[in-house]
PDB file of N, CA and C in Angstrom:
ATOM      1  N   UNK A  10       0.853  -1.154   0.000  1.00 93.00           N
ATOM      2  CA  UNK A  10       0.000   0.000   0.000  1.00 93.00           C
ATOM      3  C   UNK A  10       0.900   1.217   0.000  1.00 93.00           C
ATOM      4  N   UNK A  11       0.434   2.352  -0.383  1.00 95.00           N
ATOM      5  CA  UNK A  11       1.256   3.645  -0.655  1.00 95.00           C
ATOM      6  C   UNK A  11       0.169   4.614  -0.287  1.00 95.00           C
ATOM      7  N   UNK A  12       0.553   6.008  -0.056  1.00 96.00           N
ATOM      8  CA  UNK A  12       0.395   7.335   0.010  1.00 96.00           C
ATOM      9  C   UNK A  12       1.120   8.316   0.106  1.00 96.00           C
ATOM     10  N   UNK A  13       1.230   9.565   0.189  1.00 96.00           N
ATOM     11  CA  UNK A  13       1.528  10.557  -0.405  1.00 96.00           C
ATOM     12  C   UNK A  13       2.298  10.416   1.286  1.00 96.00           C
ATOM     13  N   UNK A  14       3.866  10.735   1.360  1.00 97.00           N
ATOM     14  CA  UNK A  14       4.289  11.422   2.572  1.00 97.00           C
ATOM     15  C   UNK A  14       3.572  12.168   3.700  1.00 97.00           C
ATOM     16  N   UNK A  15       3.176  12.854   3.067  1.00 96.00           N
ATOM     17  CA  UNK A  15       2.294  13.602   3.911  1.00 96.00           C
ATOM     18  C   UNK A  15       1.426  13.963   4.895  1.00 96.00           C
ATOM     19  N   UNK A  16       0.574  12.581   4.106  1.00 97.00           N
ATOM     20  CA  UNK A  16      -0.590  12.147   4.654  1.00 97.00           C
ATOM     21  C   UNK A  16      -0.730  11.950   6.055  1.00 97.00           C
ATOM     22  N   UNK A  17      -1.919  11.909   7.036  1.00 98.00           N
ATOM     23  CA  UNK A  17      -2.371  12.407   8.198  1.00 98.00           C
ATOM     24  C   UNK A  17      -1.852  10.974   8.600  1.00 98.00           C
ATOM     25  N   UNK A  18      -2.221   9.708   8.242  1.00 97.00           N
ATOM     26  CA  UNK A  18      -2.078   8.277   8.489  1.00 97.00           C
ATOM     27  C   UNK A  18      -0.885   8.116   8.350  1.00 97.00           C
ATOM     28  N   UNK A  19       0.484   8.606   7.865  1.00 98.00           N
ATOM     29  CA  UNK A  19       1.487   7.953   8.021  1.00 98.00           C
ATOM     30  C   UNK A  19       2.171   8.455   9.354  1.00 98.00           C
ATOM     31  N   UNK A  20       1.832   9.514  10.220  1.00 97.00           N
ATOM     32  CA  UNK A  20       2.119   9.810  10.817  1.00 97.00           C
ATOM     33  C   UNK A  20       1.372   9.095  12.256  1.00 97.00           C
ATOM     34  N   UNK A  21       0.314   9.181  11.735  1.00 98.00           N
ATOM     35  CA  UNK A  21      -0.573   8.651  12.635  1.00 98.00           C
ATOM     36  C   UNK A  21       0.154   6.430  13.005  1.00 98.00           C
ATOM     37  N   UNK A  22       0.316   6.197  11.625  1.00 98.00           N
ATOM     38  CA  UNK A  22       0.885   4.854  11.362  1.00 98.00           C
ATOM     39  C   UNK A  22       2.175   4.870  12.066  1.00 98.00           C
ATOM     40  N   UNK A  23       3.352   6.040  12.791  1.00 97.00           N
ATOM     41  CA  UNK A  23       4.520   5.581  12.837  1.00 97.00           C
ATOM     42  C   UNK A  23       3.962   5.829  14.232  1.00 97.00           C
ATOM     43  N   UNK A  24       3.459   6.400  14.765  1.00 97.00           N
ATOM     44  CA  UNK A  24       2.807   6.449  16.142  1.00 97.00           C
ATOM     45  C   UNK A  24       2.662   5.188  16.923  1.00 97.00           C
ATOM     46  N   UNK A  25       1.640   4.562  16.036  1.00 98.00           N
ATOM     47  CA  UNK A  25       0.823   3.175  16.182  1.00 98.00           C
ATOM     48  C   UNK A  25       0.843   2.424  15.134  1.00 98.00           C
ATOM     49  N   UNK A  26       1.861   1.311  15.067  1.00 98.00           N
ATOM     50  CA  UNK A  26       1.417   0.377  13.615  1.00 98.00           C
ATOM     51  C   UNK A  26       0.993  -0.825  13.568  1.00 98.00           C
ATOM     52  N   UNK A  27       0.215  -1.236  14.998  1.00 98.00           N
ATOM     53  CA  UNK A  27      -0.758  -2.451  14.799  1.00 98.00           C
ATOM     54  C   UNK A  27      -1.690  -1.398  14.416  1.00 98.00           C
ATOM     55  N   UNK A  28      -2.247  -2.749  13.660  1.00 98.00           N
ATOM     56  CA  UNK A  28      -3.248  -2.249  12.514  1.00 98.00           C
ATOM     57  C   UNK A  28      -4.345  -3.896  12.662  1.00 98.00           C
ATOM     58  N   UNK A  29      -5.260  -3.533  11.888  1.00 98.00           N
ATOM     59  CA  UNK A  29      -6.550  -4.461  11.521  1.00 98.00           C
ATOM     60  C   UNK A  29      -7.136  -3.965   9.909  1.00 98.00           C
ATOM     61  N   UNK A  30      -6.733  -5.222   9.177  1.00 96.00           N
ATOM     62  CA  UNK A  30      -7.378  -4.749   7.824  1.00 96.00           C
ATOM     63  C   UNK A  30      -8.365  -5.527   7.147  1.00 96.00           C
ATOM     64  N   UNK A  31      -9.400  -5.373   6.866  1.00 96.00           N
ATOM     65  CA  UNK A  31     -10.419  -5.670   5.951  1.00 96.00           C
ATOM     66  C   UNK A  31     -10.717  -5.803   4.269  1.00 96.00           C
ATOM     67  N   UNK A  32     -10.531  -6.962   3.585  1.00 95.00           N
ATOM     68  CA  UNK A  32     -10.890  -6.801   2.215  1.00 95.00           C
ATOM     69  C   UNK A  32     -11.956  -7.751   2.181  1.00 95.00           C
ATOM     70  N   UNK A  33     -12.926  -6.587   1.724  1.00 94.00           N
ATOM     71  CA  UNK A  33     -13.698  -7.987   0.919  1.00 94.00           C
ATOM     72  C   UNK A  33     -14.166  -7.959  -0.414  1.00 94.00           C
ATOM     73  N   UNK A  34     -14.912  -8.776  -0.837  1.00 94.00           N
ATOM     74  CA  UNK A  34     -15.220  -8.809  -2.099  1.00 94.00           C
ATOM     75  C   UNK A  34     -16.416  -9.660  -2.372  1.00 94.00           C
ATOM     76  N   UNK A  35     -16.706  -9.973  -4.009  1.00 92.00           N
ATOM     77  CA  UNK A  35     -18.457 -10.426  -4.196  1.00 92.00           C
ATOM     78  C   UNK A  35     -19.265  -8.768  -3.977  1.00 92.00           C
ATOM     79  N   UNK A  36     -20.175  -9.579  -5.471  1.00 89.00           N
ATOM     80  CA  UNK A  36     -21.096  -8.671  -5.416  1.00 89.00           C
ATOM     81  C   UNK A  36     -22.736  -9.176  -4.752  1.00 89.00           C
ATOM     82  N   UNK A  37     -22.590  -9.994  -4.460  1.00 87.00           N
ATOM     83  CA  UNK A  37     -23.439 -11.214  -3.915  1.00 87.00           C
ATOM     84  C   UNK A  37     -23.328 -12.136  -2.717  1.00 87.00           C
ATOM     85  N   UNK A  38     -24.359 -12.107  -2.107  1.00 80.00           N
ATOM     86  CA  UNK A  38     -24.320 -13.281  -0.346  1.00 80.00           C
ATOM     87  C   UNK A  38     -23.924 -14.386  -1.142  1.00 80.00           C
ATOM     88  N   UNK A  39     -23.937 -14.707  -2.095  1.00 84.00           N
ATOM     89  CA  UNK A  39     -23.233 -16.658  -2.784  1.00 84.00           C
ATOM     90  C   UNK A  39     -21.703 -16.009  -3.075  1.00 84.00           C
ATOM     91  N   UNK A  40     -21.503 -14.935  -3.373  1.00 90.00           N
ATOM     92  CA  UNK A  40     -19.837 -14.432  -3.624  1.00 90.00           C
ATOM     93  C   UNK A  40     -19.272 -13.464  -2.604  1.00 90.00           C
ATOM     94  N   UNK A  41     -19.923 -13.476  -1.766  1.00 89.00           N
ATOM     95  CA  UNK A  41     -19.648 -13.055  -0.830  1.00 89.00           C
ATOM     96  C   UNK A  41     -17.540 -13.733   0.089  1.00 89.00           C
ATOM     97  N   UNK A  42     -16.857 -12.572   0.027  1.00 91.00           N
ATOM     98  CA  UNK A  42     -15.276 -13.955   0.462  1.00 91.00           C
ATOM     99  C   UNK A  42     -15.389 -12.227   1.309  1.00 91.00           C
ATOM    100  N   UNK A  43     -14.435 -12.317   2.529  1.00 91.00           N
ATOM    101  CA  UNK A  43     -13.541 -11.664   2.990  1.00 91.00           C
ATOM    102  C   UNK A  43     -12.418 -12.212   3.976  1.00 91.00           C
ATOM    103  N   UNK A  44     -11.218 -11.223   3.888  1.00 94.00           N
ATOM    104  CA  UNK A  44      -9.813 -11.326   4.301  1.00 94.00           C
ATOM    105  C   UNK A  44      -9.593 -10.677   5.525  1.00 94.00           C
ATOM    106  N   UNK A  45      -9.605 -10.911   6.543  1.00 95.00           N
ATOM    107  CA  UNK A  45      -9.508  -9.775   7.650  1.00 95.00           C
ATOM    108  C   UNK A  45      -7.707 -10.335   8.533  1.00 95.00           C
ATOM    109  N   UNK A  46      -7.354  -9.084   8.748  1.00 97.00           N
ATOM    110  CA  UNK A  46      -5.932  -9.165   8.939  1.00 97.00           C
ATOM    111  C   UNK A  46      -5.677  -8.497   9.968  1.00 97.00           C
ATOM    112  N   UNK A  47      -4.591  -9.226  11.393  1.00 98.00           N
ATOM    113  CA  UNK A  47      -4.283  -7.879  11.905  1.00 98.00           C
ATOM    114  C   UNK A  47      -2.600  -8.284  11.795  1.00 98.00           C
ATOM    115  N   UNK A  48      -1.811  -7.185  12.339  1.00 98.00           N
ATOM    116  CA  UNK A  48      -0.388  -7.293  12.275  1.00 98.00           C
ATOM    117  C   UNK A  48       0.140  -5.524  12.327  1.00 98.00           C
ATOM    118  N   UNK A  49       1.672  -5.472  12.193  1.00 98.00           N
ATOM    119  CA  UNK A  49       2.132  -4.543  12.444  1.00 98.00           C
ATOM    120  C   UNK A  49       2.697  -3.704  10.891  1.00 98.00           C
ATOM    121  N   UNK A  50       2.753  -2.584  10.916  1.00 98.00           N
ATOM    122  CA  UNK A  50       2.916  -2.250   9.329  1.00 98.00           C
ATOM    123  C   UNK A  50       4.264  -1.383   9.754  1.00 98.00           C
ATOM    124  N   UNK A  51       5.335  -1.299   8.274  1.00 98.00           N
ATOM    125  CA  UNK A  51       6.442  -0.746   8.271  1.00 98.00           C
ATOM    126  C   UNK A  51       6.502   0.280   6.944  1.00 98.00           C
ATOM    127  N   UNK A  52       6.789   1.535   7.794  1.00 98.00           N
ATOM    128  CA  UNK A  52       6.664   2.479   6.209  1.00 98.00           C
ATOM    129  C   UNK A  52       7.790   2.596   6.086  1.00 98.00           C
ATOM    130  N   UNK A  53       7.863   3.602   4.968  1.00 97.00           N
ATOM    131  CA  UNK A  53       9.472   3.189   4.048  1.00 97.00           C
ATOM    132  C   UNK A  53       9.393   4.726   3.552  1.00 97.00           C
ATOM    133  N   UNK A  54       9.816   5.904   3.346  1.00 98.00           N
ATOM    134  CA  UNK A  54       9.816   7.106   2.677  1.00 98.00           C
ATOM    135  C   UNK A  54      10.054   6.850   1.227  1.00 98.00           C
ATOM    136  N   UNK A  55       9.579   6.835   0.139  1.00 97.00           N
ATOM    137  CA  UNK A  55      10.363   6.547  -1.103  1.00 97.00           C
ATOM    138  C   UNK A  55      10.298   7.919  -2.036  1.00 97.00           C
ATOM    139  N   UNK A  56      11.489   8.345  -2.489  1.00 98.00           N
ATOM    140  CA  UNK A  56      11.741   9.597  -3.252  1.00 98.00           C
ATOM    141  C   UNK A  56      10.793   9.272  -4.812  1.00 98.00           C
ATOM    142  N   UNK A  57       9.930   9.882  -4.948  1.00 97.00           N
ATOM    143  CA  UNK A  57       9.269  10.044  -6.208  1.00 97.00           C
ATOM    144  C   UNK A  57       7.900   9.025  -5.965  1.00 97.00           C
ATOM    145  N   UNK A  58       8.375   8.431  -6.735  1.00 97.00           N
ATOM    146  CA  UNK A  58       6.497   7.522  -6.449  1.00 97.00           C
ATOM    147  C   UNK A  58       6.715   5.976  -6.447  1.00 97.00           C
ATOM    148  N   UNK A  59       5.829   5.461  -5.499  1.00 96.00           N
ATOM    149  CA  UNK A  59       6.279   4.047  -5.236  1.00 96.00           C
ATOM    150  C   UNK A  59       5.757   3.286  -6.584  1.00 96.00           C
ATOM    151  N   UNK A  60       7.129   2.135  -6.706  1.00 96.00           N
ATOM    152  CA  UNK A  60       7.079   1.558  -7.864  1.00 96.00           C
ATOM    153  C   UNK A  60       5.659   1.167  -8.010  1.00 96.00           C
ATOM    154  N   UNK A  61       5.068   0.340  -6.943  1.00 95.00           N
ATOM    155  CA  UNK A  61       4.527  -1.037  -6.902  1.00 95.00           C
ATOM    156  C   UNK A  61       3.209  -0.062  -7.175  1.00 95.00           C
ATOM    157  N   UNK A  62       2.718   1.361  -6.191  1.00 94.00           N
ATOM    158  CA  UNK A  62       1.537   1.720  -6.471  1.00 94.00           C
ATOM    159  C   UNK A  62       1.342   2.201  -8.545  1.00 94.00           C
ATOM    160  N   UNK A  63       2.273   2.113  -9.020  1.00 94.00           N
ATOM    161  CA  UNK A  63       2.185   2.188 -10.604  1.00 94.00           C
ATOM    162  C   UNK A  63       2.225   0.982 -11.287  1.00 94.00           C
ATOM    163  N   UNK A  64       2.226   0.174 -10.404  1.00 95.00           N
ATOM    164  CA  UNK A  64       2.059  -0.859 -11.254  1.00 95.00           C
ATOM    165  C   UNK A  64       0.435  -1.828 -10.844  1.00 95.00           C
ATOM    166  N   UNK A  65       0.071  -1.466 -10.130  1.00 92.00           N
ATOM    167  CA  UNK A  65      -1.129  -1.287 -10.031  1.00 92.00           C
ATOM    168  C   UNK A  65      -2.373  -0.907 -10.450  1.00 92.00           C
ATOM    169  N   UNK A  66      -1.584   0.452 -10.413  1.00 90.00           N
ATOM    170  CA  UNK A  66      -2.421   0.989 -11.561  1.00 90.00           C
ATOM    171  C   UNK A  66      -2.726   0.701 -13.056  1.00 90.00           C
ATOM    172  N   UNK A  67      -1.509   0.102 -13.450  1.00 91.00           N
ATOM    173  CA  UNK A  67      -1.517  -0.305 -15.284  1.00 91.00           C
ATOM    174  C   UNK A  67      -2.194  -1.373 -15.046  1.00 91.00           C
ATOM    175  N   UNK A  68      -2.869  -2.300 -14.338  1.00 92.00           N
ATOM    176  CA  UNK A  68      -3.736  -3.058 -14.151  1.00 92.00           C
ATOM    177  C   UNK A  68      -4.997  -3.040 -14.593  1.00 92.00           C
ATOM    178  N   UNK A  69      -5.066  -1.573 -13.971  1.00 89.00           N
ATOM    179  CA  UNK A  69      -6.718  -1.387 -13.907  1.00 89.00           C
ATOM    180  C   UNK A  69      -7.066  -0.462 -15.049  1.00 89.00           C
ATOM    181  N   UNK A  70      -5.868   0.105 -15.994  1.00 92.00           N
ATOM    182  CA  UNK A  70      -6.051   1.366 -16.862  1.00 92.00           C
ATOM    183  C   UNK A  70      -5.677   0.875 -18.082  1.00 92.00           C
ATOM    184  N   UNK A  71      -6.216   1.384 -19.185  1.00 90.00           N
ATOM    185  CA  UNK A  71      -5.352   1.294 -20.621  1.00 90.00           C
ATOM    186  C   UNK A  71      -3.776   1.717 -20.663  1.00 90.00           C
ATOM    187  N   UNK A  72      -3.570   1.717 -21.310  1.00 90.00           N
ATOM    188  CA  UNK A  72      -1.891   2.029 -21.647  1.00 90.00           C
ATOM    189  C   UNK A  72      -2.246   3.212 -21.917  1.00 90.00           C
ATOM    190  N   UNK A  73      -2.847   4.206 -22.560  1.00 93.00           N
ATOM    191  CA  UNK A  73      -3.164   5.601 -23.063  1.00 93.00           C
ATOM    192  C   UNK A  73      -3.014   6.192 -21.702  1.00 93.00           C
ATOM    193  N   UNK A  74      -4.206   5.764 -20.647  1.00 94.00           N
ATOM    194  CA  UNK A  74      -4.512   6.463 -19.476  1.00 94.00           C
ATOM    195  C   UNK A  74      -3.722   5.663 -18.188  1.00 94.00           C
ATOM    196  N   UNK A  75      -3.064   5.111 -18.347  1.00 92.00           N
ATOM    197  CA  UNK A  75      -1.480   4.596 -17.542  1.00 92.00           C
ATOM    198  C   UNK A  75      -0.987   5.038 -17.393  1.00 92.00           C
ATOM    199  N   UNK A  76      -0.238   5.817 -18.813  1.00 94.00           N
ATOM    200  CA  UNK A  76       0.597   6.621 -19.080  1.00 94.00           C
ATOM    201  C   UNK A  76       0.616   7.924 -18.950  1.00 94.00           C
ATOM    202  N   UNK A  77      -0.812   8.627 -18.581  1.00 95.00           N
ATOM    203  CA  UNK A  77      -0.889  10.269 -18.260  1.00 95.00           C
ATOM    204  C   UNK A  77      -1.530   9.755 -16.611  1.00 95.00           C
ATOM    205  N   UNK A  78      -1.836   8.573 -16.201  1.00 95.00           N
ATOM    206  CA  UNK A  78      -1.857   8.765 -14.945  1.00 95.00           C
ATOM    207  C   UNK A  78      -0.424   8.783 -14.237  1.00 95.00           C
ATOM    208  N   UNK A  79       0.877   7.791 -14.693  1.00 95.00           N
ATOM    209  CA  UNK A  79       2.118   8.019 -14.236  1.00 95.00           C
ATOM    210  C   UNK A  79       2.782   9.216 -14.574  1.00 95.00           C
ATOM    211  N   UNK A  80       2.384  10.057 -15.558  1.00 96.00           N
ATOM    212  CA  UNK A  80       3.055  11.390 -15.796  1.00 96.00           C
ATOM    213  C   UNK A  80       2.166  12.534 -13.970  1.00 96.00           C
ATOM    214  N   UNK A  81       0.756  12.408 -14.189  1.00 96.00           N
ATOM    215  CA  UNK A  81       0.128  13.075 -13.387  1.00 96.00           C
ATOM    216  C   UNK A  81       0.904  13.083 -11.908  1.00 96.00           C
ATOM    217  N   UNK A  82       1.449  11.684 -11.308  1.00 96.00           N
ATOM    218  CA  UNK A  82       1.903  10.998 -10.217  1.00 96.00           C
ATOM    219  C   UNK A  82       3.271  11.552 -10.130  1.00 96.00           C
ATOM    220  N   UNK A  83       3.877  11.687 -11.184  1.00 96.00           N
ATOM    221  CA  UNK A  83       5.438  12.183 -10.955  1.00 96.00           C
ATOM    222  C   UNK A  83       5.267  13.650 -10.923  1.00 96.00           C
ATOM    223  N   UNK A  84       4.432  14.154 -11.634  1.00 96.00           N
ATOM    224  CA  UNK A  84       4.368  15.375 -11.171  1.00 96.00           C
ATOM    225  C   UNK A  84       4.191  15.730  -9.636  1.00 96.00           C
ATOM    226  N   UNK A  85       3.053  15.004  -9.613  1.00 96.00           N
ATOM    227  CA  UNK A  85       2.348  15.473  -8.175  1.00 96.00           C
ATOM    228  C   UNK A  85       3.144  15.250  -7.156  1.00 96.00           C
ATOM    229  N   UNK A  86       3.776  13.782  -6.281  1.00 96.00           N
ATOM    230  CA  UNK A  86       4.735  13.379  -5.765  1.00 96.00           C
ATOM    231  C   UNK A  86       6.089  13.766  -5.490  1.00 96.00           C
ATOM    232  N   UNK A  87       6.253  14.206  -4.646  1.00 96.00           N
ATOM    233  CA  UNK A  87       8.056  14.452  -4.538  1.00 96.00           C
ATOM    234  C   UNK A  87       8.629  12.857  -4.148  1.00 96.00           C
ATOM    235  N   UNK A  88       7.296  12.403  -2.745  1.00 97.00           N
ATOM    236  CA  UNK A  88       7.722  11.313  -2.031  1.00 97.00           C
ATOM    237  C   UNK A  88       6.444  10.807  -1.717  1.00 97.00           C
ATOM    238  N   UNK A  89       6.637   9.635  -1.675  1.00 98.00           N
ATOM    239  CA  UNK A  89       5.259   8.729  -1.044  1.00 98.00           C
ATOM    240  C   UNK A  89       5.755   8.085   0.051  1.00 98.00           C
ATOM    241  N   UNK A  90       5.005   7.177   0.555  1.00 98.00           N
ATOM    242  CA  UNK A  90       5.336   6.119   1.862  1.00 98.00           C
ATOM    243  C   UNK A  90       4.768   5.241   1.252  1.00 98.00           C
ATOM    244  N   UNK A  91       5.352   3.779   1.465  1.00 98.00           N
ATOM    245  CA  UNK A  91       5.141   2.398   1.419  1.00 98.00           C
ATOM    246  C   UNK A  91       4.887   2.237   2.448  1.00 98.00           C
ATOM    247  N   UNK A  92       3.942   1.300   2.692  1.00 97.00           N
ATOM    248  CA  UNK A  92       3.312   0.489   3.596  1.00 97.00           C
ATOM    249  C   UNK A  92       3.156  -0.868   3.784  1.00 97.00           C
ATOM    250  N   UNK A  93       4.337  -1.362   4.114  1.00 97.00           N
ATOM    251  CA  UNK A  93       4.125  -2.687   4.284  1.00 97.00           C
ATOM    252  C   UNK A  93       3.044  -3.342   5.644  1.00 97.00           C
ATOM    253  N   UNK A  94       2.716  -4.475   5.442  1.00 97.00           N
ATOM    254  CA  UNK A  94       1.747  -4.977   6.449  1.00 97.00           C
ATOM    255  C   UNK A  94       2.646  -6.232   6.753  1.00 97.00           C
ATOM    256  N   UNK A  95       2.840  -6.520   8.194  1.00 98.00           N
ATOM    257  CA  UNK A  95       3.411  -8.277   8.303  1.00 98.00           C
ATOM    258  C   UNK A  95       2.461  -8.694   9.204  1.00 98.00           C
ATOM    259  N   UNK A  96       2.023  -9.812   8.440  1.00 97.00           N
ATOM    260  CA  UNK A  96       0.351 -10.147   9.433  1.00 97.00           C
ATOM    261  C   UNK A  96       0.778 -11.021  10.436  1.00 97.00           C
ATOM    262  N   UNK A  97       0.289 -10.888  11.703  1.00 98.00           N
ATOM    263  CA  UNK A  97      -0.046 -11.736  12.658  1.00 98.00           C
ATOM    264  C   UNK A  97      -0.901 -12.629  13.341  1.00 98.00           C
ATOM    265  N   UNK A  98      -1.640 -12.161  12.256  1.00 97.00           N
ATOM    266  CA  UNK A  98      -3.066 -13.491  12.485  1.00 97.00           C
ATOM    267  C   UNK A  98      -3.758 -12.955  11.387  1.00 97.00           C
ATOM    268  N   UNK A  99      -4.468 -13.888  10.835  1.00 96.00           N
ATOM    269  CA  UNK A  99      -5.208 -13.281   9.354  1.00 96.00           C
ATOM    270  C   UNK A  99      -6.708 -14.545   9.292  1.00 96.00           C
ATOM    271  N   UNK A 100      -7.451 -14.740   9.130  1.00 92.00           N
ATOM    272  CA  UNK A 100      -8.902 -14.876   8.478  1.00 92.00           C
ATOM    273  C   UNK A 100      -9.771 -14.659   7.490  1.00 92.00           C
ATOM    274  N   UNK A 101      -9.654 -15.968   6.444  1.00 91.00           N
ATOM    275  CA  UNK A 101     -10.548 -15.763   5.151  1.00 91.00           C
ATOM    276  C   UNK A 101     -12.264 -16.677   5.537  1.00 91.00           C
ATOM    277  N   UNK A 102     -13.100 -15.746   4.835  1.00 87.00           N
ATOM    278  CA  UNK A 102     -14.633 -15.999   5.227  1.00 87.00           C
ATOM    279  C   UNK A 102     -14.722 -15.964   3.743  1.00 87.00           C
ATOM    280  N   UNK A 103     -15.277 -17.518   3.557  1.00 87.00           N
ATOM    281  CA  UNK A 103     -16.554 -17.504   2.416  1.00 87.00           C
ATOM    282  C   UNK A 103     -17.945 -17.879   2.086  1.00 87.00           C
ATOM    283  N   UNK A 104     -18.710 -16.796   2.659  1.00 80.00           N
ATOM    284  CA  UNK A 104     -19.566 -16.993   3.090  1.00 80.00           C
ATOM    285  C   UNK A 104     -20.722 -17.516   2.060  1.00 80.00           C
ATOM    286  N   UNK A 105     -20.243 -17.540   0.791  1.00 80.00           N
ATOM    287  CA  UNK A 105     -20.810 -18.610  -0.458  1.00 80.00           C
ATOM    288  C   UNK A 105     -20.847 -19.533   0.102  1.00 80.00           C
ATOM    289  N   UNK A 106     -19.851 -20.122   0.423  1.00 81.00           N
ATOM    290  CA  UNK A 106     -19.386 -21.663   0.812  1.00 81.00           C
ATOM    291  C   UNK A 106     -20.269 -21.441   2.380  1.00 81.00           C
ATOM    292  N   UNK A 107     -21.097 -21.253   2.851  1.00 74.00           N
ATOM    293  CA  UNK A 107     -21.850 -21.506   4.419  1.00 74.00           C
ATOM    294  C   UNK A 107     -21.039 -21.145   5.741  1.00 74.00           C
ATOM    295  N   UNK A 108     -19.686 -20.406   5.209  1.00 69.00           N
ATOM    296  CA  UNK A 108     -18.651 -20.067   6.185  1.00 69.00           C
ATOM    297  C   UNK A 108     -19.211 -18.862   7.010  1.00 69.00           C
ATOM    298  N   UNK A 109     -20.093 -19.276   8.103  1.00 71.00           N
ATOM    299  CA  UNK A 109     -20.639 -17.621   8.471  1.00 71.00           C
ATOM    300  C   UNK A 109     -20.431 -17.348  10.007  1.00 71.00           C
ATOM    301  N   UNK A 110     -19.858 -16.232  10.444  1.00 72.00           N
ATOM    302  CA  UNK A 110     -19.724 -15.896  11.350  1.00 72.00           C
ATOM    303  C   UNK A 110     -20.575 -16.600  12.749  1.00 72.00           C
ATOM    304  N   UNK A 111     -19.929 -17.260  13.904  1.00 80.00           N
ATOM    305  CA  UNK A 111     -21.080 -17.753  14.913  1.00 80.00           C
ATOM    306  C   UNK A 111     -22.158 -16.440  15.046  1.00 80.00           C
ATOM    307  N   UNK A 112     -22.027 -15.277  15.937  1.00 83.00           N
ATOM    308  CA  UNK A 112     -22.404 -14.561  15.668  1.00 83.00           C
ATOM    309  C   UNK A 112     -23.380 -14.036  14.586  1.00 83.00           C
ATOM    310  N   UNK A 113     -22.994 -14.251  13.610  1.00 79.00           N
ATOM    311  CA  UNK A 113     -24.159 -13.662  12.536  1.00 79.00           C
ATOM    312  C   UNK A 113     -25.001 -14.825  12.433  1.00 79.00           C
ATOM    313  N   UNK A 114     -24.704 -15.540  12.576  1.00 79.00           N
ATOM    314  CA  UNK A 114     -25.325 -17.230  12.524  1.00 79.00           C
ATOM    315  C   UNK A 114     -26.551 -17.402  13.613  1.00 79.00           C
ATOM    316  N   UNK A 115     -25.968 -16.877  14.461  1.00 87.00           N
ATOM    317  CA  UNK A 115     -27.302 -16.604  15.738  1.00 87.00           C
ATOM    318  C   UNK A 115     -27.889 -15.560  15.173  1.00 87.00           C
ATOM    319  N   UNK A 116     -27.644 -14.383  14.832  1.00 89.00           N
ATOM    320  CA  UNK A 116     -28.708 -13.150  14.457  1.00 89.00           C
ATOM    321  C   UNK A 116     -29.381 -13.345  13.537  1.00 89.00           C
ATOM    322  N   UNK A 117     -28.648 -14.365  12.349  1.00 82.00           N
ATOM    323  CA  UNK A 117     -30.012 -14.653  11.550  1.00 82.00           C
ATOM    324  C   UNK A 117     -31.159 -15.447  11.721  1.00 82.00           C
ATOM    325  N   UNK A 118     -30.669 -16.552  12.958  1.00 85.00           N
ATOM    326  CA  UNK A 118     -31.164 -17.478  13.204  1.00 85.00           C
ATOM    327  C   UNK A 118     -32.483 -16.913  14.241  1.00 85.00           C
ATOM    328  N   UNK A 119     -32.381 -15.747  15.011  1.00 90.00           N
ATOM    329  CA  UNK A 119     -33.429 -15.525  15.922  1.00 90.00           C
ATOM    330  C   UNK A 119     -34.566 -14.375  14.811  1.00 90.00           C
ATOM    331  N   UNK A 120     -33.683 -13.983  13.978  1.00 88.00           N
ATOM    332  CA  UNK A 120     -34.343 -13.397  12.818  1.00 88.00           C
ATOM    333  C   UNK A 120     -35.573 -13.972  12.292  1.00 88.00           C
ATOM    334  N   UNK A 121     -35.091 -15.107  12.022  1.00 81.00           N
ATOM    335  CA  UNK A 121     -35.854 -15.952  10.939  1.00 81.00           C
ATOM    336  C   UNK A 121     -37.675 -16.653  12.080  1.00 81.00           C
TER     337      UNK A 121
END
């Protein structure tokens, strides 16, 4: 993960870097997956713009608009921060597959 030096969170991050992170994904209760993570994160100052957040980006963009988004980024950027995460306990839910929280499992259950 990356952001701009600057930013309110990296400061806030060198303060405190246990962390708890959340991805999920599915557009649907049958595709329903999430990743929940906790662990400690290590930033890194990097002069200009972090490799990895540009390569990311050419992922998700044409080559036309890749290429004026990495011009936009070097402009903008003097320095970013990397953000590494090293997890210490981590948890995948797929709740397609009937993987459902005890908890939610009772709330639907007194629901119903």
């Amino acid at each position: 993960m990356s952001t701009t030096a600057t930013a309110p969170k990296v400061k806030a991050l060198s303060v405190r870097p246990e962390v708890a992170l959340t991805i999920d994904a599915g557009d649907s209760p049958g595709t329903a997956k999430t990743l929940s993570v906790r662990g400690v994160v290590h930033l890194t100052i990097v002069d200009g713009v972090v490799p990895e957040y540009l390569a990311a980006a050419r992922k998700n963009f044409g080559a036309e608009y890749a290429a004026e988004f990495e011009r936009n980024c070097r402009t903008m950027y003097d320095q970013m921060a990397r953000i590494t995460l090293k997890p210490q306990w981590a948890r995948f839910y797929d709740f397609g597959a009937g993987r459902v929280l005890q908890f939610l499992a009772e709330l639907a259950e007194k629901a119903s």
